Amino acid sequence: MALVDLHLHTTNSDGTLTPSELVRLCASNGLRVISVSDHDSTEGLSEAREAAREFPGLELIPGVELSTDVPGAEVHLLGYFVDEEDAGFQRTLRGFREGRVDRARAMVERLNAMGLRISWDRVREIAGEASIGRPHIAQALVEAGYVRYSRDAFDRYIGRNGEAYVERPNVTPVDAVGILAANGALPVMAHPTYYDDASQEGDDRGLRHALEELKEAGLVGMEVHYKDYSSDQVARLAALADRLDLIPCGGTDYHALGNPGEPEPGAAGPPLSTVESLRRLKRERAVDT
Ligand code: AMP
Ligand code: FE
Ligand code: FE
Ligand code: ZN
């Protein structure tokens, strides 16, 4: 098990554990440094921070994850050491969360038009106060018996190329990096192999180009360790990170969605030296500004 897991979700977005439950699980899995990185929300960080106080050996890095669509794929950007007090940034996040509501409703309408009878009210109820996302729709589809597991809903209906998928409002990866950088957060590309099909299959040319462009905009790292990456994938991404001088990050992207074999916090993650590199960079930037 890893000592560091920098990619975790809670009930403040599409995870099913509260921040306190998540922090306790991380502590019992022996983690030393974690980042709670909810989609378009920092609302869970204060509870997570409070819960982490019970575990002096566990450090919490405040994080957030922004999502963007690119043709045929998705790019997600993590932001570490995010400044939650930044009012402009919080306004931007609120805007993104509102956009998520419209988009989720449009996906439910598409599913309804396809004859899948799930109600928008139920999806909203599942999401509660959270930053709403496709896993909430997937859960409604599981409940209604249309699919067995959450991930089947993505494979069949609401994955990036699924019939009921609806794109999000137009934010580019460069925009998202800029939003994070303006906040003072350190922007890191999440799960880089989702960038395009070629990269899934081992051809990183498109990904490399995208990373180079994002680095110009302020990207400082990329995930190298992730959920279920094989050692070959990790080695390949580590070499790419090294070549582009990006900090190799990572984590499990844990959501507690109940998919079979879902890797627990700490099942994948970077070494402690990654945290040192991120901290050093954050300190240098604080001095510069
Ligand atoms: P959204 O933020 O609404 O676009 O939903 C994206 C979220 O759906 C991701 O953060 C994951 O939690 C989840 N997700 C994306 N693809 C899959 C998949 N193939 N199987 C299961 N969950 C997925
Ligand atoms: Fe998610
Ligand atoms: Fe993601
Ligand atoms: Zn995530």
Short mmCIF file of C-alpha atoms in Angstrom, two decimals, residues 26-281:
data_model
loop_
_atom_site.label_atom_id
_atom_site.label_comp_id
_atom_site.label_asym_id
_atom_site.label_seq_id
_atom_site.Cartn_x
_atom_site.Cartn_y
_atom_site.Cartn_z
CA CYS A 26 -7.44 6.60 4.95
CA ALA A 27 -5.95 6.61 8.45
CA SER A 28 -6.82 2.96 9.00
CA ASN A 29 -5.25 2.11 5.63
CA GLY A 30 -1.99 3.60 6.94
CA LEU A 31 -1.88 6.67 4.71
CA ARG A 32 0.35 9.58 5.73
CA VAL A 33 -0.65 12.24 3.20
CA ILE A 34 -3.98 12.55 1.42
CA SER A 35 -5.77 15.07 -0.71
CA VAL A 36 -9.54 15.38 -0.78
CA SER A 37 -10.23 16.51 -4.35
CA ASP A 38 -13.95 16.82 -4.98
CA HIS A 39 -15.37 17.83 -8.36
CA ASP A 40 -15.94 21.60 -8.53
CA SER A 41 -16.20 21.88 -4.75
CA THR A 42 -14.07 22.60 -1.72
CA GLU A 43 -17.07 22.28 0.61
CA GLY A 44 -15.83 19.03 2.18
CA LEU A 45 -12.40 20.31 3.14
CA SER A 46 -13.24 21.83 6.51
CA GLU A 47 -14.87 18.62 7.74
CA ALA A 48 -11.95 16.60 6.37
CA ARG A 49 -9.47 18.89 8.12
CA GLU A 50 -11.37 18.57 11.37
CA ALA A 51 -11.48 14.76 11.06
CA ALA A 52 -7.75 14.62 10.23
CA ARG A 53 -6.94 16.32 13.55
CA GLU A 54 -7.70 13.02 15.26
CA PHE A 55 -4.82 11.44 13.37
CA PRO A 56 -1.60 13.38 13.98
CA GLY A 57 0.28 11.16 11.52
CA LEU A 58 -2.05 12.08 8.66
CA GLU A 59 -1.63 15.24 6.63
CA LEU A 60 -4.38 16.68 4.46
CA ILE A 61 -3.60 18.67 1.31
CA PRO A 62 -6.64 20.68 0.27
CA GLY A 63 -7.57 19.82 -3.30
CA VAL A 64 -10.20 20.18 -6.00
CA GLU A 65 -10.83 18.59 -9.41
CA LEU A 66 -12.10 20.50 -12.47
CA SER A 67 -13.44 18.70 -15.54
CA THR A 68 -13.27 19.69 -19.18
CA ASP A 69 -14.41 18.03 -22.38
CA VAL A 70 -12.19 17.82 -25.43
CA PRO A 71 -13.28 16.23 -28.71
CA GLY A 72 -13.87 12.54 -27.95
CA ALA A 73 -12.36 12.64 -24.47
CA GLU A 74 -12.22 14.34 -21.10
CA VAL A 75 -9.41 16.14 -19.34
CA HIS A 76 -9.62 16.57 -15.57
CA LEU A 77 -7.35 18.92 -13.68
CA LEU A 78 -6.53 18.55 -10.00
CA GLY A 79 -5.53 21.59 -7.97
CA TYR A 80 -3.44 21.14 -4.83
CA PHE A 81 -3.11 23.56 -1.92
CA VAL A 82 -6.22 25.28 -3.21
CA ASP A 83 -7.11 28.55 -1.46
CA GLU A 84 -10.68 28.04 -0.27
CA GLU A 85 -10.99 31.69 0.82
CA ASP A 86 -10.66 32.99 -2.74
CA ALA A 87 -14.11 34.51 -3.36
CA GLY A 88 -13.67 34.73 -7.14
CA PHE A 89 -12.65 31.10 -7.32
CA GLN A 90 -15.65 30.08 -5.20
CA ARG A 91 -17.91 32.02 -7.58
CA THR A 92 -16.40 30.09 -10.48
CA LEU A 93 -16.96 26.78 -8.69
CA ARG A 94 -20.58 27.69 -7.94
CA GLY A 95 -21.05 28.44 -11.64
CA PHE A 96 -19.60 25.04 -12.55
CA ARG A 97 -21.89 23.32 -10.05
CA GLU A 98 -24.93 25.10 -11.51
CA GLY A 99 -23.84 23.97 -14.97
CA ARG A 100 -23.69 20.41 -13.64
CA VAL A 101 -27.36 20.58 -12.61
CA ASP A 102 -28.50 21.58 -16.11
CA ARG A 103 -26.28 18.96 -17.70
CA ALA A 104 -27.41 16.17 -15.38
CA ARG A 105 -31.05 17.05 -16.06
CA ALA A 106 -30.39 16.93 -19.81
CA MET A 107 -28.85 13.46 -19.43
CA VAL A 108 -31.87 12.24 -17.46
CA GLU A 109 -34.12 13.60 -20.23
CA ARG A 110 -32.11 11.69 -22.82
CA LEU A 111 -32.35 8.50 -20.79
CA ASN A 112 -36.11 9.03 -20.45
CA ALA A 113 -36.39 9.54 -24.20
CA MET A 114 -34.57 6.23 -24.62
CA GLY A 115 -37.26 4.60 -22.47
CA LEU A 116 -35.29 4.36 -19.23
CA ARG A 117 -37.62 5.52 -16.53
CA ILE A 118 -35.60 7.26 -13.85
CA SER A 119 -36.84 10.47 -12.30
CA TRP A 120 -34.97 13.73 -12.07
CA ASP A 121 -36.29 14.18 -8.54
CA ARG A 122 -34.70 10.90 -7.49
CA VAL A 123 -31.35 11.84 -9.04
CA ARG A 124 -31.42 15.17 -7.19
CA GLU A 125 -32.28 13.35 -3.99
CA ILE A 126 -29.32 10.99 -4.42
CA ALA A 127 -26.99 13.93 -4.99
CA GLY A 128 -28.37 15.88 -2.04
CA GLU A 129 -26.23 18.97 -1.44
CA ALA A 130 -23.35 17.56 -3.47
CA SER A 131 -21.82 18.79 -6.68
CA ILE A 132 -24.04 16.63 -8.91
CA GLY A 133 -22.43 14.23 -11.40
CA ARG A 134 -22.97 11.21 -13.57
CA PRO A 135 -22.38 8.72 -10.73
CA HIS A 136 -25.60 10.03 -9.14
CA ILE A 137 -27.45 9.27 -12.37
CA ALA A 138 -25.70 5.89 -12.50
CA GLN A 139 -26.93 5.14 -8.99
CA ALA A 140 -30.51 5.89 -10.02
CA LEU A 141 -30.07 3.49 -12.95
CA VAL A 142 -28.76 0.81 -10.56
CA GLU A 143 -31.68 1.36 -8.18
CA ALA A 144 -34.18 1.13 -11.01
CA GLY A 145 -32.62 -2.17 -12.09
CA TYR A 146 -31.40 -1.04 -15.52
CA VAL A 147 -27.78 -1.89 -14.70
CA ARG A 148 -26.12 -3.95 -12.03
CA TYR A 149 -23.19 -1.66 -11.16
CA SER A 150 -22.50 2.02 -11.51
CA ARG A 151 -19.77 1.42 -14.08
CA ASP A 152 -22.20 -0.49 -16.33
CA ALA A 153 -24.25 2.70 -16.61
CA PHE A 154 -21.16 4.44 -18.00
CA ASP A 155 -20.38 1.61 -20.40
CA ARG A 156 -23.92 1.52 -21.72
CA TYR A 157 -25.37 5.01 -21.48
CA ILE A 158 -23.54 7.94 -19.94
CA GLY A 159 -19.84 7.38 -20.72
CA ARG A 160 -18.14 10.06 -22.84
CA ASN A 161 -19.30 8.39 -26.04
CA GLY A 162 -22.60 7.05 -24.71
CA GLU A 163 -25.97 7.85 -26.29
CA ALA A 164 -27.23 9.76 -23.24
CA TYR A 165 -24.00 11.72 -22.65
CA VAL A 166 -24.30 15.50 -22.60
CA GLU A 167 -21.21 17.69 -22.84
CA ARG A 168 -20.41 20.24 -20.22
CA PRO A 169 -20.27 23.98 -20.82
CA ASN A 170 -17.26 25.00 -22.80
CA VAL A 171 -14.26 25.20 -20.49
CA THR A 172 -10.99 24.14 -22.08
CA PRO A 173 -8.17 22.36 -20.25
CA VAL A 174 -6.06 25.52 -20.64
CA ASP A 175 -8.88 27.55 -19.02
CA ALA A 176 -9.05 25.11 -16.12
CA VAL A 177 -5.30 25.26 -15.54
CA GLY A 178 -5.53 29.05 -15.62
CA ILE A 179 -8.38 29.09 -13.09
CA LEU A 180 -6.39 26.90 -10.70
CA ALA A 181 -3.16 28.83 -11.20
CA ALA A 182 -4.93 32.14 -10.56
CA ASN A 183 -6.12 30.72 -7.26
CA GLY A 184 -2.58 29.73 -6.30
CA ALA A 185 -3.41 26.02 -6.51
CA LEU A 186 -0.89 23.71 -8.20
CA PRO A 187 -2.51 22.29 -11.38
CA VAL A 188 -1.97 18.60 -12.10
CA MET A 189 -3.48 16.53 -14.94
CA ALA A 190 -5.60 13.65 -13.60
CA HIS A 191 -5.69 10.14 -15.11
CA PRO A 192 -3.76 11.11 -18.28
CA THR A 193 -4.62 7.93 -20.17
CA TYR A 194 -8.22 9.13 -20.43
CA TYR A 195 -6.87 11.85 -22.68
CA ASP A 196 -7.50 9.87 -25.86
CA ASP A 197 -7.87 6.32 -27.15
CA ALA A 198 -4.32 6.32 -28.48
CA SER A 199 -2.94 6.99 -25.03
CA GLN A 200 -5.05 4.17 -23.57
CA GLU A 201 -3.29 1.93 -26.07
CA GLY A 202 0.22 3.20 -25.43
CA ASP A 203 0.66 5.95 -28.02
CA ASP A 204 1.34 9.12 -26.07
CA ARG A 205 1.97 11.62 -28.86
CA GLY A 206 -1.36 13.43 -28.51
CA LEU A 207 -1.12 13.39 -24.74
CA ARG A 208 2.42 14.73 -24.80
CA HIS A 209 1.39 17.60 -27.01
CA ALA A 210 -1.50 18.43 -24.67
CA LEU A 211 0.75 18.28 -21.62
CA GLU A 212 3.26 20.61 -23.24
CA GLU A 213 0.53 23.12 -24.00
CA LEU A 214 -0.87 22.87 -20.48
CA LYS A 215 2.57 23.29 -18.97
CA GLU A 216 2.83 26.65 -20.72
CA ALA A 217 -0.43 27.56 -18.99
CA GLY A 218 0.89 26.56 -15.55
CA LEU A 219 0.56 22.78 -15.23
CA VAL A 220 3.10 21.46 -12.69
CA GLY A 221 2.34 17.75 -12.53
CA MET A 222 0.48 14.76 -13.91
CA GLU A 223 -0.88 11.59 -12.39
CA VAL A 224 1.46 8.67 -12.89
CA HIS A 225 0.10 6.36 -10.20
CA TYR A 226 -3.61 5.72 -10.56
CA LYS A 227 -6.23 3.29 -9.32
CA ASP A 228 -5.54 0.24 -11.45
CA TYR A 229 -2.59 1.27 -13.65
CA SER A 230 -0.26 -1.61 -14.43
CA SER A 231 3.43 -1.28 -13.64
CA ASP A 232 4.06 -0.82 -17.37
CA GLN A 233 1.62 2.08 -17.53
CA VAL A 234 3.18 3.66 -14.44
CA ALA A 235 6.67 3.31 -15.93
CA ARG A 236 5.56 4.84 -19.21
CA LEU A 237 3.84 7.80 -17.56
CA ALA A 238 6.74 8.28 -15.13
CA ALA A 239 9.10 8.56 -18.11
CA LEU A 240 6.79 11.08 -19.75
CA ALA A 241 6.53 13.15 -16.56
CA ASP A 242 10.29 13.08 -16.22
CA ARG A 243 10.82 14.15 -19.81
CA LEU A 244 8.38 17.06 -19.48
CA ASP A 245 9.63 17.99 -16.01
CA LEU A 246 6.21 17.46 -14.43
CA ILE A 247 5.82 16.23 -10.86
CA PRO A 248 4.64 12.60 -10.85
CA CYS A 249 1.47 12.53 -8.75
CA GLY A 250 -1.43 10.15 -8.28
CA GLY A 251 -3.93 8.35 -6.13
CA THR A 252 -6.89 6.02 -6.28
CA ASP A 253 -9.65 8.45 -7.36
CA TYR A 254 -11.65 6.69 -4.66
CA HIS A 255 -15.42 7.25 -4.78
CA ALA A 256 -16.76 4.23 -2.83
CA LEU A 257 -19.23 3.60 -5.67
CA GLY A 258 -19.56 -0.12 -4.99
CA ASN A 259 -18.06 -1.23 -8.29
CA PRO A 260 -16.58 -4.71 -7.92
CA GLY A 261 -12.86 -4.60 -7.16
CA GLU A 262 -12.84 -0.85 -6.48
CA PRO A 263 -9.33 -0.05 -5.20
CA GLU A 264 -9.35 1.43 -1.68
CA PRO A 265 -7.50 4.58 -0.65
CA GLY A 266 -3.78 3.80 -0.64
CA ALA A 267 -4.03 1.01 -3.21
CA ALA A 268 -2.12 3.34 -5.55
CA GLY A 269 -0.24 6.55 -4.96
CA PRO A 270 3.03 8.43 -5.37
CA PRO A 271 5.97 8.35 -2.95
CA LEU A 272 6.43 10.87 -0.14
CA SER A 273 9.02 12.65 -2.29
CA THR A 274 6.16 13.81 -4.55
CA VAL A 275 4.60 15.60 -1.61
CA GLU A 276 7.98 17.23 -0.91
CA SER A 277 8.19 18.45 -4.51
CA LEU A 278 4.66 19.87 -4.41
CA ARG A 279 5.32 21.55 -1.08
CA ARG A 280 8.58 23.05 -2.29
CA LEU A 281 6.90 24.47 -5.38
#
